[in-house]
mmCIF file of C-alpha atoms and ligand atoms in Angstrom:
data_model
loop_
_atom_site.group_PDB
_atom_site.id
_atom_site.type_symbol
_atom_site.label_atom_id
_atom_site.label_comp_id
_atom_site.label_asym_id
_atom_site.label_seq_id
_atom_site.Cartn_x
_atom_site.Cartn_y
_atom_site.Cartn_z
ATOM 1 C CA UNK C 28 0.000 0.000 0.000
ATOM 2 C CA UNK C 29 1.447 3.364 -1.241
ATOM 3 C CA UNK C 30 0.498 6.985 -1.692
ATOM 4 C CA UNK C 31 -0.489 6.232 -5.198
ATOM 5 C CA UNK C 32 -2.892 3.984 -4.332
ATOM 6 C CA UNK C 33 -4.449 6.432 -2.172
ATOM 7 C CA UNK C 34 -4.440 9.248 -4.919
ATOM 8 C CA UNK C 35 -6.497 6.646 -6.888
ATOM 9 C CA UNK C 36 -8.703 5.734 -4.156
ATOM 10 C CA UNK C 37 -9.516 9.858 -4.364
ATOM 11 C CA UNK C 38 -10.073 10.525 -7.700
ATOM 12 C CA UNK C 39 -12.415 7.424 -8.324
ATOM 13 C CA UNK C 40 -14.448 9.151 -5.757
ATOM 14 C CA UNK C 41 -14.256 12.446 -7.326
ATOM 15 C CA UNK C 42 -15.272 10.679 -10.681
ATOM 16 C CA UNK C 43 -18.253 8.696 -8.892
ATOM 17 C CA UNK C 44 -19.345 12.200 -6.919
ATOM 18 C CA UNK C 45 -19.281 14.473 -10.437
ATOM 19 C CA UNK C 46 -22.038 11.628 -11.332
ATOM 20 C CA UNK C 47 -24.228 11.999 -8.265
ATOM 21 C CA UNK C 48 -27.013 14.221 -8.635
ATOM 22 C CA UNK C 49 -29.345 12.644 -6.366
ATOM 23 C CA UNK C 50 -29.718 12.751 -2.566
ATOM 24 C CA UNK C 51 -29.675 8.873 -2.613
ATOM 25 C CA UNK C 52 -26.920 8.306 -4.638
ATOM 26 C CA UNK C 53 -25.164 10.975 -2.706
ATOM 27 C CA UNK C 54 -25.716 9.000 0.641
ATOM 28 C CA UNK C 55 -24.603 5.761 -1.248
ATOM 29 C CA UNK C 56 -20.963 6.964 -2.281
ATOM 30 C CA UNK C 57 -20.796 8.450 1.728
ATOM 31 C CA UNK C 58 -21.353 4.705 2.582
ATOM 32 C CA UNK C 59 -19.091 3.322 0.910
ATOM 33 C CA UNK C 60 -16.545 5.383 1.742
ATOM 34 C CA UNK C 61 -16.627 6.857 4.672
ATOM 35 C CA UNK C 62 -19.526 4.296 5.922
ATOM 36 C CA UNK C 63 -18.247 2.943 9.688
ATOM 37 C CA UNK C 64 -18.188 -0.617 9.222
ATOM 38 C CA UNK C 65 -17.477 -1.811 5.087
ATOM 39 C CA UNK C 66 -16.384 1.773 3.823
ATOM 40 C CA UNK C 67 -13.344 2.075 1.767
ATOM 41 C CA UNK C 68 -11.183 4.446 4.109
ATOM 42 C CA UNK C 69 -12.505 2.199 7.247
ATOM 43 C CA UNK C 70 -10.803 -0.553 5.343
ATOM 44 C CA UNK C 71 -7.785 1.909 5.433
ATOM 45 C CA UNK C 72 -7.218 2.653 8.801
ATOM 46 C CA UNK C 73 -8.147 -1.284 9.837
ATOM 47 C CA UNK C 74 -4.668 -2.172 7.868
ATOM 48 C CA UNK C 75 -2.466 0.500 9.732
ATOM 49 C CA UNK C 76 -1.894 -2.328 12.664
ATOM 50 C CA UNK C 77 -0.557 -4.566 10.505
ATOM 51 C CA UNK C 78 2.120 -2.041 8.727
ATOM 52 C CA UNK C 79 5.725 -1.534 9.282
ATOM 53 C CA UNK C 80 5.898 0.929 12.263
ATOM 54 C CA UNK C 81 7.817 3.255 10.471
ATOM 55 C CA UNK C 82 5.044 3.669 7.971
ATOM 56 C CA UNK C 83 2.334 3.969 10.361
ATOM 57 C CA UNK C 84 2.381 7.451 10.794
ATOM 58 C CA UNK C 85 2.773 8.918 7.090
ATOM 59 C CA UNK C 86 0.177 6.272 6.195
ATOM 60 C CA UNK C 87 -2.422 7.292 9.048
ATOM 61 C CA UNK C 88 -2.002 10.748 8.489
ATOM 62 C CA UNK C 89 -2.766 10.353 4.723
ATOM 63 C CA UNK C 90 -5.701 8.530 4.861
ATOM 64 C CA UNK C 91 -7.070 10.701 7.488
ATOM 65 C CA UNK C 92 -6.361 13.643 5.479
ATOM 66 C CA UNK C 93 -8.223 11.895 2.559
ATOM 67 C CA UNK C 94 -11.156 11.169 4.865
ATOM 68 C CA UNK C 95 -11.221 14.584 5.666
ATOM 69 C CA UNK C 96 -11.502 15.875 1.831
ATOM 70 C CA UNK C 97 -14.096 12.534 0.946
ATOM 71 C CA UNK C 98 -16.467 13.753 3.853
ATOM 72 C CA UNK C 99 -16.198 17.716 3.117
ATOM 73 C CA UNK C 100 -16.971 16.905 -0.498
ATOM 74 C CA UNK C 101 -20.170 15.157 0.501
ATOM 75 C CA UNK C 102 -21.428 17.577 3.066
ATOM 76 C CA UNK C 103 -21.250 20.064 0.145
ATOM 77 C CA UNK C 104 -22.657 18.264 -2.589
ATOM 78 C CA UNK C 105 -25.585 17.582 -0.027
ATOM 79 C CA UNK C 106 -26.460 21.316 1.064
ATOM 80 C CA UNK C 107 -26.209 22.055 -2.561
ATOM 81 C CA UNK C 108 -29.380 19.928 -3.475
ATOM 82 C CA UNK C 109 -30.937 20.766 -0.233
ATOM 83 C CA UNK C 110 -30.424 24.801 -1.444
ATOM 84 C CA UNK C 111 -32.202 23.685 -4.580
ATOM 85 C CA UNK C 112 -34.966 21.569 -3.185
ATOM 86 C CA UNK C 113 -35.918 25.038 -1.236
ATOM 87 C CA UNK C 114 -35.946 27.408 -3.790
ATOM 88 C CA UNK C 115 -38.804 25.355 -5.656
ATOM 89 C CA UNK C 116 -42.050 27.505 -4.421
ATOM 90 C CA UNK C 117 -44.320 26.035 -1.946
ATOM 91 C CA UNK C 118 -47.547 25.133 -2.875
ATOM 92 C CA UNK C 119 -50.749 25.378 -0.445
ATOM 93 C CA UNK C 120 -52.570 21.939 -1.303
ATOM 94 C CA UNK C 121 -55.223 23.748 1.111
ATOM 95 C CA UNK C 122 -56.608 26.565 -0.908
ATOM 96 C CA UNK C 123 -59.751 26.415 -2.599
ATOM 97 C CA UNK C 124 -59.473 25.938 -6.326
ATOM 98 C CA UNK C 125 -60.540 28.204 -9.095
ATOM 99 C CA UNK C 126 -63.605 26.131 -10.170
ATOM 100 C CA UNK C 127 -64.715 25.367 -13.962
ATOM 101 C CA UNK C 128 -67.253 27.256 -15.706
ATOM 102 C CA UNK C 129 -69.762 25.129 -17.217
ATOM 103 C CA UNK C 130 -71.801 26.657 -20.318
ATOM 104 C CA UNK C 131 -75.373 25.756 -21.040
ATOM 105 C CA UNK C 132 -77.935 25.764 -23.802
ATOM 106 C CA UNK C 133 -79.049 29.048 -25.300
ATOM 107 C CA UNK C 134 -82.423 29.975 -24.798
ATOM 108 C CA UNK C 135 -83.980 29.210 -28.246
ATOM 109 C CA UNK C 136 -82.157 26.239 -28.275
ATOM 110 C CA UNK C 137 -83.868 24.918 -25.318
ATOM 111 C CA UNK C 138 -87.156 26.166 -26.461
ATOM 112 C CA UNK C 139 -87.071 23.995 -29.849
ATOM 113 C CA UNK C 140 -86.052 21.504 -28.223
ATOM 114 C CA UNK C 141 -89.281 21.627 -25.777
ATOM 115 C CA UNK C 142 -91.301 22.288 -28.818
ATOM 116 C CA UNK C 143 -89.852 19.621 -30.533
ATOM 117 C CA UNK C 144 -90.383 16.997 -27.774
ATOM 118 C CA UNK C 145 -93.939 18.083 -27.585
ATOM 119 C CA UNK C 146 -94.554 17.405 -31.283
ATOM 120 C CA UNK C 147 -92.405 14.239 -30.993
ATOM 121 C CA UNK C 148 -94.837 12.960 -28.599
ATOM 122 C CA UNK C 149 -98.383 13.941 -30.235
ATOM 123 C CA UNK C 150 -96.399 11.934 -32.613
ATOM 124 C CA UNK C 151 -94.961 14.149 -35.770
ATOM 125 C CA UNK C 152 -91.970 13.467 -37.351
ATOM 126 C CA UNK C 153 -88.859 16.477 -37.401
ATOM 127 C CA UNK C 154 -88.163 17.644 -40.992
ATOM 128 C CA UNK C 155 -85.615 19.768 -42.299
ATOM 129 C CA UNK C 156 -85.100 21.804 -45.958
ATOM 130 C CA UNK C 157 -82.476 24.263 -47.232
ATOM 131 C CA UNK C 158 -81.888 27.753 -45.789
ATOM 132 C CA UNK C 159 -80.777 28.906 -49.572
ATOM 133 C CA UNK C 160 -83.994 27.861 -51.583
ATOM 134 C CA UNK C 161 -85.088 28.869 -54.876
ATOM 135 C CA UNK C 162 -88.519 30.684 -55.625
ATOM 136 C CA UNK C 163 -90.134 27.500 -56.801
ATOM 137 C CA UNK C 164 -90.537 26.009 -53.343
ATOM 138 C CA UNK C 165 -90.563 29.340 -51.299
ATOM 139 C CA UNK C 166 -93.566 31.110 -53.213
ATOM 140 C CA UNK C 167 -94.275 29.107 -56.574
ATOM 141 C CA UNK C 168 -95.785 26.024 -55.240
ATOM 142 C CA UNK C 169 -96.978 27.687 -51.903
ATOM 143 C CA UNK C 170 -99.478 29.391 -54.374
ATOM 144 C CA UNK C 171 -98.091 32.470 -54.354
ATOM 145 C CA UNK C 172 -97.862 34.013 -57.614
ATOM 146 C CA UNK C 173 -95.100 36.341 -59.124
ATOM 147 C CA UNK C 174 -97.333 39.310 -58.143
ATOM 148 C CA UNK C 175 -97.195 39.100 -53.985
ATOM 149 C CA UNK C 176 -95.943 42.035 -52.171
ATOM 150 C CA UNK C 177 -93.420 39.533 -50.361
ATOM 151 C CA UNK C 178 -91.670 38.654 -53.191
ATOM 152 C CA UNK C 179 -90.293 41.827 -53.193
ATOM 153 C CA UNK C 180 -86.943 43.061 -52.832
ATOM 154 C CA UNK C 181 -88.280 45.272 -50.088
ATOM 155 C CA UNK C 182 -89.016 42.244 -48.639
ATOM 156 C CA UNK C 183 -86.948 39.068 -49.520
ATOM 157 C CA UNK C 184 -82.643 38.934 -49.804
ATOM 158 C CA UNK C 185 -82.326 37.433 -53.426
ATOM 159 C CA UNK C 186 -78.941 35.639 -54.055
ATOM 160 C CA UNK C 187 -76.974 37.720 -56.895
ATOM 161 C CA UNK C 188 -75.733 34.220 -57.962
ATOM 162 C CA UNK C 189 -78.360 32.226 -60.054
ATOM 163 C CA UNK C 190 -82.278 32.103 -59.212
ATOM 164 C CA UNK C 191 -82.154 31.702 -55.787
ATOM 165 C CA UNK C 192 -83.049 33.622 -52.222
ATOM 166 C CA UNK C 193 -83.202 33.414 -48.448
ATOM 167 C CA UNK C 194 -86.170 31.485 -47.350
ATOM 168 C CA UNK C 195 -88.775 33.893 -46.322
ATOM 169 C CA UNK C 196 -90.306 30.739 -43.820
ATOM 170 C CA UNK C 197 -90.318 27.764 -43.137
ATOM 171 C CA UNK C 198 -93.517 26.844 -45.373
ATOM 172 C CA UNK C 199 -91.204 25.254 -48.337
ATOM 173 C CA UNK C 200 -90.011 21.945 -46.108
ATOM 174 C CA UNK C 201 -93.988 21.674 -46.433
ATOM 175 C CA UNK C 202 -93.263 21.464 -50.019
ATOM 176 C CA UNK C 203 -90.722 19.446 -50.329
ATOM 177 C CA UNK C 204 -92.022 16.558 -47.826
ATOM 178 C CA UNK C 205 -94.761 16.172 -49.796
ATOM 179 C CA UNK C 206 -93.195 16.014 -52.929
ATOM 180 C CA UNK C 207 -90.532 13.389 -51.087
ATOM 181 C CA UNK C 208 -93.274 11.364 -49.016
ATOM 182 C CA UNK C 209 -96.970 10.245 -49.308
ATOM 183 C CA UNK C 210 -99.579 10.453 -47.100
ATOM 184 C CA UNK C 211 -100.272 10.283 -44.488
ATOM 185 C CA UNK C 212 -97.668 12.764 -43.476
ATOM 186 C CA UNK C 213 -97.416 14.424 -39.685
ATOM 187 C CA UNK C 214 -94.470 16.739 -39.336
ATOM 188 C CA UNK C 215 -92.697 19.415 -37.682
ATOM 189 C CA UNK C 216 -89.688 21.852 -39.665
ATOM 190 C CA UNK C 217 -88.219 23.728 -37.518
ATOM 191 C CA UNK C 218 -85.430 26.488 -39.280
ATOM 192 C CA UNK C 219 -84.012 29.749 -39.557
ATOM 193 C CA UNK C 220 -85.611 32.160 -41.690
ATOM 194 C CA UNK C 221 -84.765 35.403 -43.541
ATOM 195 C CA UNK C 222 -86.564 39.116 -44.188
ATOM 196 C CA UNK C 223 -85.519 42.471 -44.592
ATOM 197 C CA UNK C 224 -86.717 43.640 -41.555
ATOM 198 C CA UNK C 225 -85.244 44.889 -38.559
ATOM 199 C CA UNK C 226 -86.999 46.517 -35.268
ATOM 200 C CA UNK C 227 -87.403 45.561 -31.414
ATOM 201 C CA UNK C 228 -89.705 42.700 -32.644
ATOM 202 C CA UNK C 229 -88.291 41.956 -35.656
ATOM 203 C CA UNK C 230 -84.901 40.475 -37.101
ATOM 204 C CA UNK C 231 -83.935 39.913 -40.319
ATOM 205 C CA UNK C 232 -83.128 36.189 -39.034
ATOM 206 C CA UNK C 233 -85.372 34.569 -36.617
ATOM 207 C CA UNK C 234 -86.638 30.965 -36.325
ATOM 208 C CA UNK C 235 -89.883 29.427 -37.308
ATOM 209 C CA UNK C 236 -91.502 25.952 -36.799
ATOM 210 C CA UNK C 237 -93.436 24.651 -39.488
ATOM 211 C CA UNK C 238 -96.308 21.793 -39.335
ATOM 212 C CA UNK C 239 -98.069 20.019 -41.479
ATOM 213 C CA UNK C 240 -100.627 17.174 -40.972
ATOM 214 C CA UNK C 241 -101.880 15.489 -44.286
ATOM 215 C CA UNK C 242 -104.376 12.554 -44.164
ATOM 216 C CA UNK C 243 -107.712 11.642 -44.784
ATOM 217 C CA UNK C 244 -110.678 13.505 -43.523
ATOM 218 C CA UNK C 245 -108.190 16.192 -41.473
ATOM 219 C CA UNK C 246 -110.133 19.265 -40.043
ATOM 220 C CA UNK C 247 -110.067 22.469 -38.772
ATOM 221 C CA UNK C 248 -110.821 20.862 -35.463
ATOM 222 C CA UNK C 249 -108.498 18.802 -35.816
ATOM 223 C CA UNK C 250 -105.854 22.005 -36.497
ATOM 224 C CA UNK C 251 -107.650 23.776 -33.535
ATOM 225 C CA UNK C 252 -107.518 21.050 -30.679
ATOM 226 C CA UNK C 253 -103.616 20.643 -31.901
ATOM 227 C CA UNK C 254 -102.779 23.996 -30.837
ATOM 228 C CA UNK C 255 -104.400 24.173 -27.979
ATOM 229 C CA UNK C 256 -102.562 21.043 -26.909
ATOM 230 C CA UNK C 257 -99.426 22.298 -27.831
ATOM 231 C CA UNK C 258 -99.792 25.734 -26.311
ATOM 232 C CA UNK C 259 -100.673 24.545 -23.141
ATOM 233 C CA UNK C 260 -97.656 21.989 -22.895
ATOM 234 C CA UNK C 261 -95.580 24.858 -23.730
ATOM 235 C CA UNK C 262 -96.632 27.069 -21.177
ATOM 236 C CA UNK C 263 -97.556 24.636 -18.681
ATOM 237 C CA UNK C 264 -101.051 26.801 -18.344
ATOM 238 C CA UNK C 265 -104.757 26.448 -19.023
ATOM 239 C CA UNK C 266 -104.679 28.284 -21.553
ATOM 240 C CA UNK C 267 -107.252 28.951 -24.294
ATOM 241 C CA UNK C 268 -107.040 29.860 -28.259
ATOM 242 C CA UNK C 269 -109.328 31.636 -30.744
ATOM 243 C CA UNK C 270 -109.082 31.632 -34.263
ATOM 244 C CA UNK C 271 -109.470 34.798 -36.431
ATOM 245 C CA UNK C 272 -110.066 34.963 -40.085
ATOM 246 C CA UNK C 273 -106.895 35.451 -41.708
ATOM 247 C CA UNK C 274 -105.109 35.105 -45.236
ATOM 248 C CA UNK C 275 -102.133 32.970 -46.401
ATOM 249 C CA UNK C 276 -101.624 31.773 -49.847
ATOM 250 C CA UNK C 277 -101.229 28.321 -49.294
ATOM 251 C CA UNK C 278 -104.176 27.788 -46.573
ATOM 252 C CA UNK C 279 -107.885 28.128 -47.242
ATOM 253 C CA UNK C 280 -109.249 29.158 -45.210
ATOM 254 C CA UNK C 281 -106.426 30.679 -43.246
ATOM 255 C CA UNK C 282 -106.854 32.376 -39.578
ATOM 256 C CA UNK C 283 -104.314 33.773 -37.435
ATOM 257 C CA UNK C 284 -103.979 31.916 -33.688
ATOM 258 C CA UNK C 285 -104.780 34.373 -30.518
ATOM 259 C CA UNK C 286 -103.857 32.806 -27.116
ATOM 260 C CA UNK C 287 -104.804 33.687 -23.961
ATOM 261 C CA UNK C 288 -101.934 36.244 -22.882
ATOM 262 C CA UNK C 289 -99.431 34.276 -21.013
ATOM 263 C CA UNK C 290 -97.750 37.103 -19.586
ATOM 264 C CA UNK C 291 -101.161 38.577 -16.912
ATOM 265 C CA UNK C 292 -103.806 35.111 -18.033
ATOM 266 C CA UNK C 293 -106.054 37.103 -19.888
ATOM 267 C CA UNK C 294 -106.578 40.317 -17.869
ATOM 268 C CA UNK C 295 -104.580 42.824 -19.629
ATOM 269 C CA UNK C 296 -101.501 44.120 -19.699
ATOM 270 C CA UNK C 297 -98.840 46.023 -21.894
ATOM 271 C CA UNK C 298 -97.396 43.047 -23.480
ATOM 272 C CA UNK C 299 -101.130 42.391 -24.846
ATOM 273 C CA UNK C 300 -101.825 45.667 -25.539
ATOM 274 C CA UNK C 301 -104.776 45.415 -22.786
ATOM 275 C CA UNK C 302 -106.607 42.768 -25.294
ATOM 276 C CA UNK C 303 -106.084 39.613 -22.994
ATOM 277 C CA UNK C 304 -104.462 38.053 -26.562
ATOM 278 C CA UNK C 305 -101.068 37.138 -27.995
ATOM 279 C CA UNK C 306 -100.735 36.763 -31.522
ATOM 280 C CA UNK C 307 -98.623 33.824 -31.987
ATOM 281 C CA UNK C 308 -98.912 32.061 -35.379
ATOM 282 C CA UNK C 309 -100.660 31.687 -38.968
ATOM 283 C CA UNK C 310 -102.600 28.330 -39.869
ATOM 284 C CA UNK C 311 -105.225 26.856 -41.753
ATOM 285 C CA UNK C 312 -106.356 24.047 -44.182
ATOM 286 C CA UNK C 313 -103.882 23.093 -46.956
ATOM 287 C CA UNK C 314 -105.207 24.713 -50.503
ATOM 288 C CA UNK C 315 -106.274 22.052 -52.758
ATOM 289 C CA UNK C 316 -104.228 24.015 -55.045
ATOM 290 C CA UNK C 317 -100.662 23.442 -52.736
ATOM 291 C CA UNK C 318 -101.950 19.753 -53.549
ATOM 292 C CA UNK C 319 -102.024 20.122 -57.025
ATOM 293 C CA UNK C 320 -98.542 20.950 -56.993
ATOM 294 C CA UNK C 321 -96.788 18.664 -55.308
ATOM 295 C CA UNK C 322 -99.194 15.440 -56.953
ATOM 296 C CA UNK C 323 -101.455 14.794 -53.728
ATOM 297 C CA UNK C 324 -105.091 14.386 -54.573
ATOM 298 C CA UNK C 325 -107.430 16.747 -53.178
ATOM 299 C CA UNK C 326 -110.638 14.810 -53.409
ATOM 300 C CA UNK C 327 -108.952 11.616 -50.997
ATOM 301 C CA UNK C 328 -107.029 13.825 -48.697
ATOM 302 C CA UNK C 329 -107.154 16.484 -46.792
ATOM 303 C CA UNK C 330 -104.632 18.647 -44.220
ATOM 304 C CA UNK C 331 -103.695 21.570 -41.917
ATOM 305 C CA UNK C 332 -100.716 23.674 -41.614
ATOM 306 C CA UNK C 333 -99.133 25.864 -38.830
ATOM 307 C CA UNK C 334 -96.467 28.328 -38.225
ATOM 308 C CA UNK C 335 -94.744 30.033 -35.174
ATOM 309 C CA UNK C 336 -91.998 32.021 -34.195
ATOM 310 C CA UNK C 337 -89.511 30.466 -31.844
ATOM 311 C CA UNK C 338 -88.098 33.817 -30.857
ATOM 312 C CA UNK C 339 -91.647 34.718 -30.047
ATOM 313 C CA UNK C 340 -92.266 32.131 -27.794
ATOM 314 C CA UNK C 341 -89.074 32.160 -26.197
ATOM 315 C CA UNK C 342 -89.635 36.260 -25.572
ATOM 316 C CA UNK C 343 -93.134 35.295 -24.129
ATOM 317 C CA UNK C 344 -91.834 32.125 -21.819
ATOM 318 C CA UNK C 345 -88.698 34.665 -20.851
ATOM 319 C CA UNK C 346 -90.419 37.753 -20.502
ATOM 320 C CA UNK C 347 -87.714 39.543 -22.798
ATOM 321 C CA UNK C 348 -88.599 42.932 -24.621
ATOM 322 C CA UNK C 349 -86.232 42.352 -27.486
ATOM 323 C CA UNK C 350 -85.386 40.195 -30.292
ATOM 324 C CA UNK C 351 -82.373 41.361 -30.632
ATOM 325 C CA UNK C 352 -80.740 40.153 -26.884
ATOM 326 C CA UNK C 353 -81.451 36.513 -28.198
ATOM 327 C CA UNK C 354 -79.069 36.958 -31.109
ATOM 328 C CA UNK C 355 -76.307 39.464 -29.450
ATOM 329 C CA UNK C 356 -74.518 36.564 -27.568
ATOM 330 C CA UNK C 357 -73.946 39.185 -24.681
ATOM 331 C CA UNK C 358 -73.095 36.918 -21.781
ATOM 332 C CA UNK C 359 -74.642 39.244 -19.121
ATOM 333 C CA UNK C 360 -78.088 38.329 -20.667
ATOM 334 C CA UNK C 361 -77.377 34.307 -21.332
ATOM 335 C CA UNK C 362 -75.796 33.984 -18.021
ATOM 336 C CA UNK C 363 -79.509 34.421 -16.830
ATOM 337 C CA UNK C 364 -80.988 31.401 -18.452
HETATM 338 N N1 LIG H 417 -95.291 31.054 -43.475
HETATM 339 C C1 LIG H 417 -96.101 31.997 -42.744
HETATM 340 C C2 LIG H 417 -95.247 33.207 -42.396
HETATM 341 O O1 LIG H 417 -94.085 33.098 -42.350
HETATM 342 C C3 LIG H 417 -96.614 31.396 -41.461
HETATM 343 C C4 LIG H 417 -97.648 30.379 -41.754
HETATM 344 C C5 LIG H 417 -98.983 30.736 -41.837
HETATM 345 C C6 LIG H 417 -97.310 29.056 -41.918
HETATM 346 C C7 LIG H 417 -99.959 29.828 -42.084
HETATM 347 C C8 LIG H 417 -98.297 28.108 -42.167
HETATM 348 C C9 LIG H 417 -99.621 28.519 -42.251
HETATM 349 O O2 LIG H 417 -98.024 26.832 -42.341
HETATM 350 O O3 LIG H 417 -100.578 27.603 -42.507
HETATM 351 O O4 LIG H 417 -95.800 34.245 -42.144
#
């Protein structure tokens, strides 16, 4: 045993600590080196008995020295990590935390859904047609001729490419079910709809729901007791309905639906206009002539159609004042619903 085995003892332990980053690998080099009982420099100092007694004292005093430098190495390396392990932040597992927000349906949304289930389970099917249409289906076969005020560009958007327009309502999914299906036909279509109009109660997109009920010996009675059913579902209210004389193209004879004001139950109030009545929809009883276009005969069957503003009812089951907060997205109002 010489100094030069000691220097190698020391820089295979410099090597091995360079290598240590962790606290437990750390602790492992300090035990076997320095460790009490199997350590390397224990294993030293248990062979200075045995040497020459001349060496004794160089050879003690080296490996003591070494000890020295082997064990000051570790303490540093050690507080070094510990330095690092405390400048990681501290977290407080015990403070609340920050919560999700959760969205929800938007108000019209909800309401055709309602009126959808309520159709669904009187029965109708849930039909669908194209927002871009051409005049055929959206006037033309709806009996309205060339020569109708809303055919007008005052009134309709016209596409600048090709014959085609913004439906005006949803009447033309009437039209094309019945061209696609035969009697007997029970359906719903609800959609968006387009006019150049734009107030507190109107927008020139809003949704409608269309119906349509084609079979054999249909009748007014049958369009009236409908209605009613529906309203009342809607509203969750005994509610009642009157029909006034009215005129569509496409029904006849057409009346316009008056319910019982859902807002003060028939008293009178502002939303009414002190009448007692809402205004919520067109009907009537298909025109033979609507028939006659899409190849249904008019002798066998008979039918009733419907239409009403989503918007409408979802003002009236709300109580908003304005079309225009249902279309805004401004949170502050949907938050509310
Ligand atoms: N399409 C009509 C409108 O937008 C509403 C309407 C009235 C639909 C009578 C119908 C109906 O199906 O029979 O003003």
């Amino acid at each position: 045993m010489d100094i030069r085995e000691l220097a190698s003892i020391k820089s295979g332990f410099f090597e091995a600590l360079e290598k240590a980053n962790t606290e437990g690998s750390l602790l492992e080099l300090k035990g076997a080196y320095v460790g009490k009982k199997r350590g390397v420099i224990a294993d030293l100092l248990a062979r200075i008995p045995s040497l020459p007694s001349e060496e004794r004292k160089a050879f003690g005093q080296s490996v003591n020295l070494l000890k020295q430098e082997v064990e000051e190495a570790l303490n540093r390396a050690l507080s070094g990590l510990n330095a690092k392990k405390s400048a990681i932040p501290k977290m407080d597992l015990t403070l609340p935390g920050k919560g999700s927000h959760r969205g929800h349906l938007h108000p019209l949304t909800t309401v055709r859904r309602e009126i959808e289930e309520i159709f669904i389970s009187m029965g109708y099917a849930v039909a669908s047609g194209p927002e871009v249409e051409d005049p055929y289906h959206n006037f033309e076969a709806l009996n309205t001729p060339a020569d109708h005020p809303s055919r007008d560009i005052q009134d309709t958007f016209y596409l600048e490419e090709g014959d085609l327009l913004l439906r005006t309502q949803t009447s033309p999914v009437q039209i094309r079910s019945m061209e696609t299906r035969k009697p007997p036909l029970k359906l719903i279509a609800p959609g968006r709809v387009f006019r150049r109009d734009d107030d507190v109660s109107h927008s020139p997109m809003f949704f409608q729901v269309e119906g349509l009920v084609v079979d054999e010996d249909i009748t007014m009675a049958d369009l009236k007791g409908t209605l009613l059913t529906f309203y009342r579902k809607l509203f969750k209210k005994e509610l009642a309905i009157r029909f006034r004389p009215s005129y569509f193209p496409f029904t006849e004879p057409s009346a316009e639906t008056d319910l019982t004001c859902v807002i003060c139950g028939g008293s009178g109030c502002k939303v009414c206009k002190r009448t007692g009545w809402l205004e919520v929809g067109g009907c009537g009883m298909v025109d033979p002539k609507v028939f006659e276009f899409v190849g249904i005969d008019p002798e066998k069957y008979t039918g009733f159609a419907f239409g009403l503003g989503i918007d409408r009812m979802a003002m009236l089951k709300y109580g908003i004042d304005n079309i225009k907060y249902l279309l805004e997205n401004d949170m502050r109002f949907l938050e509310q619903f």
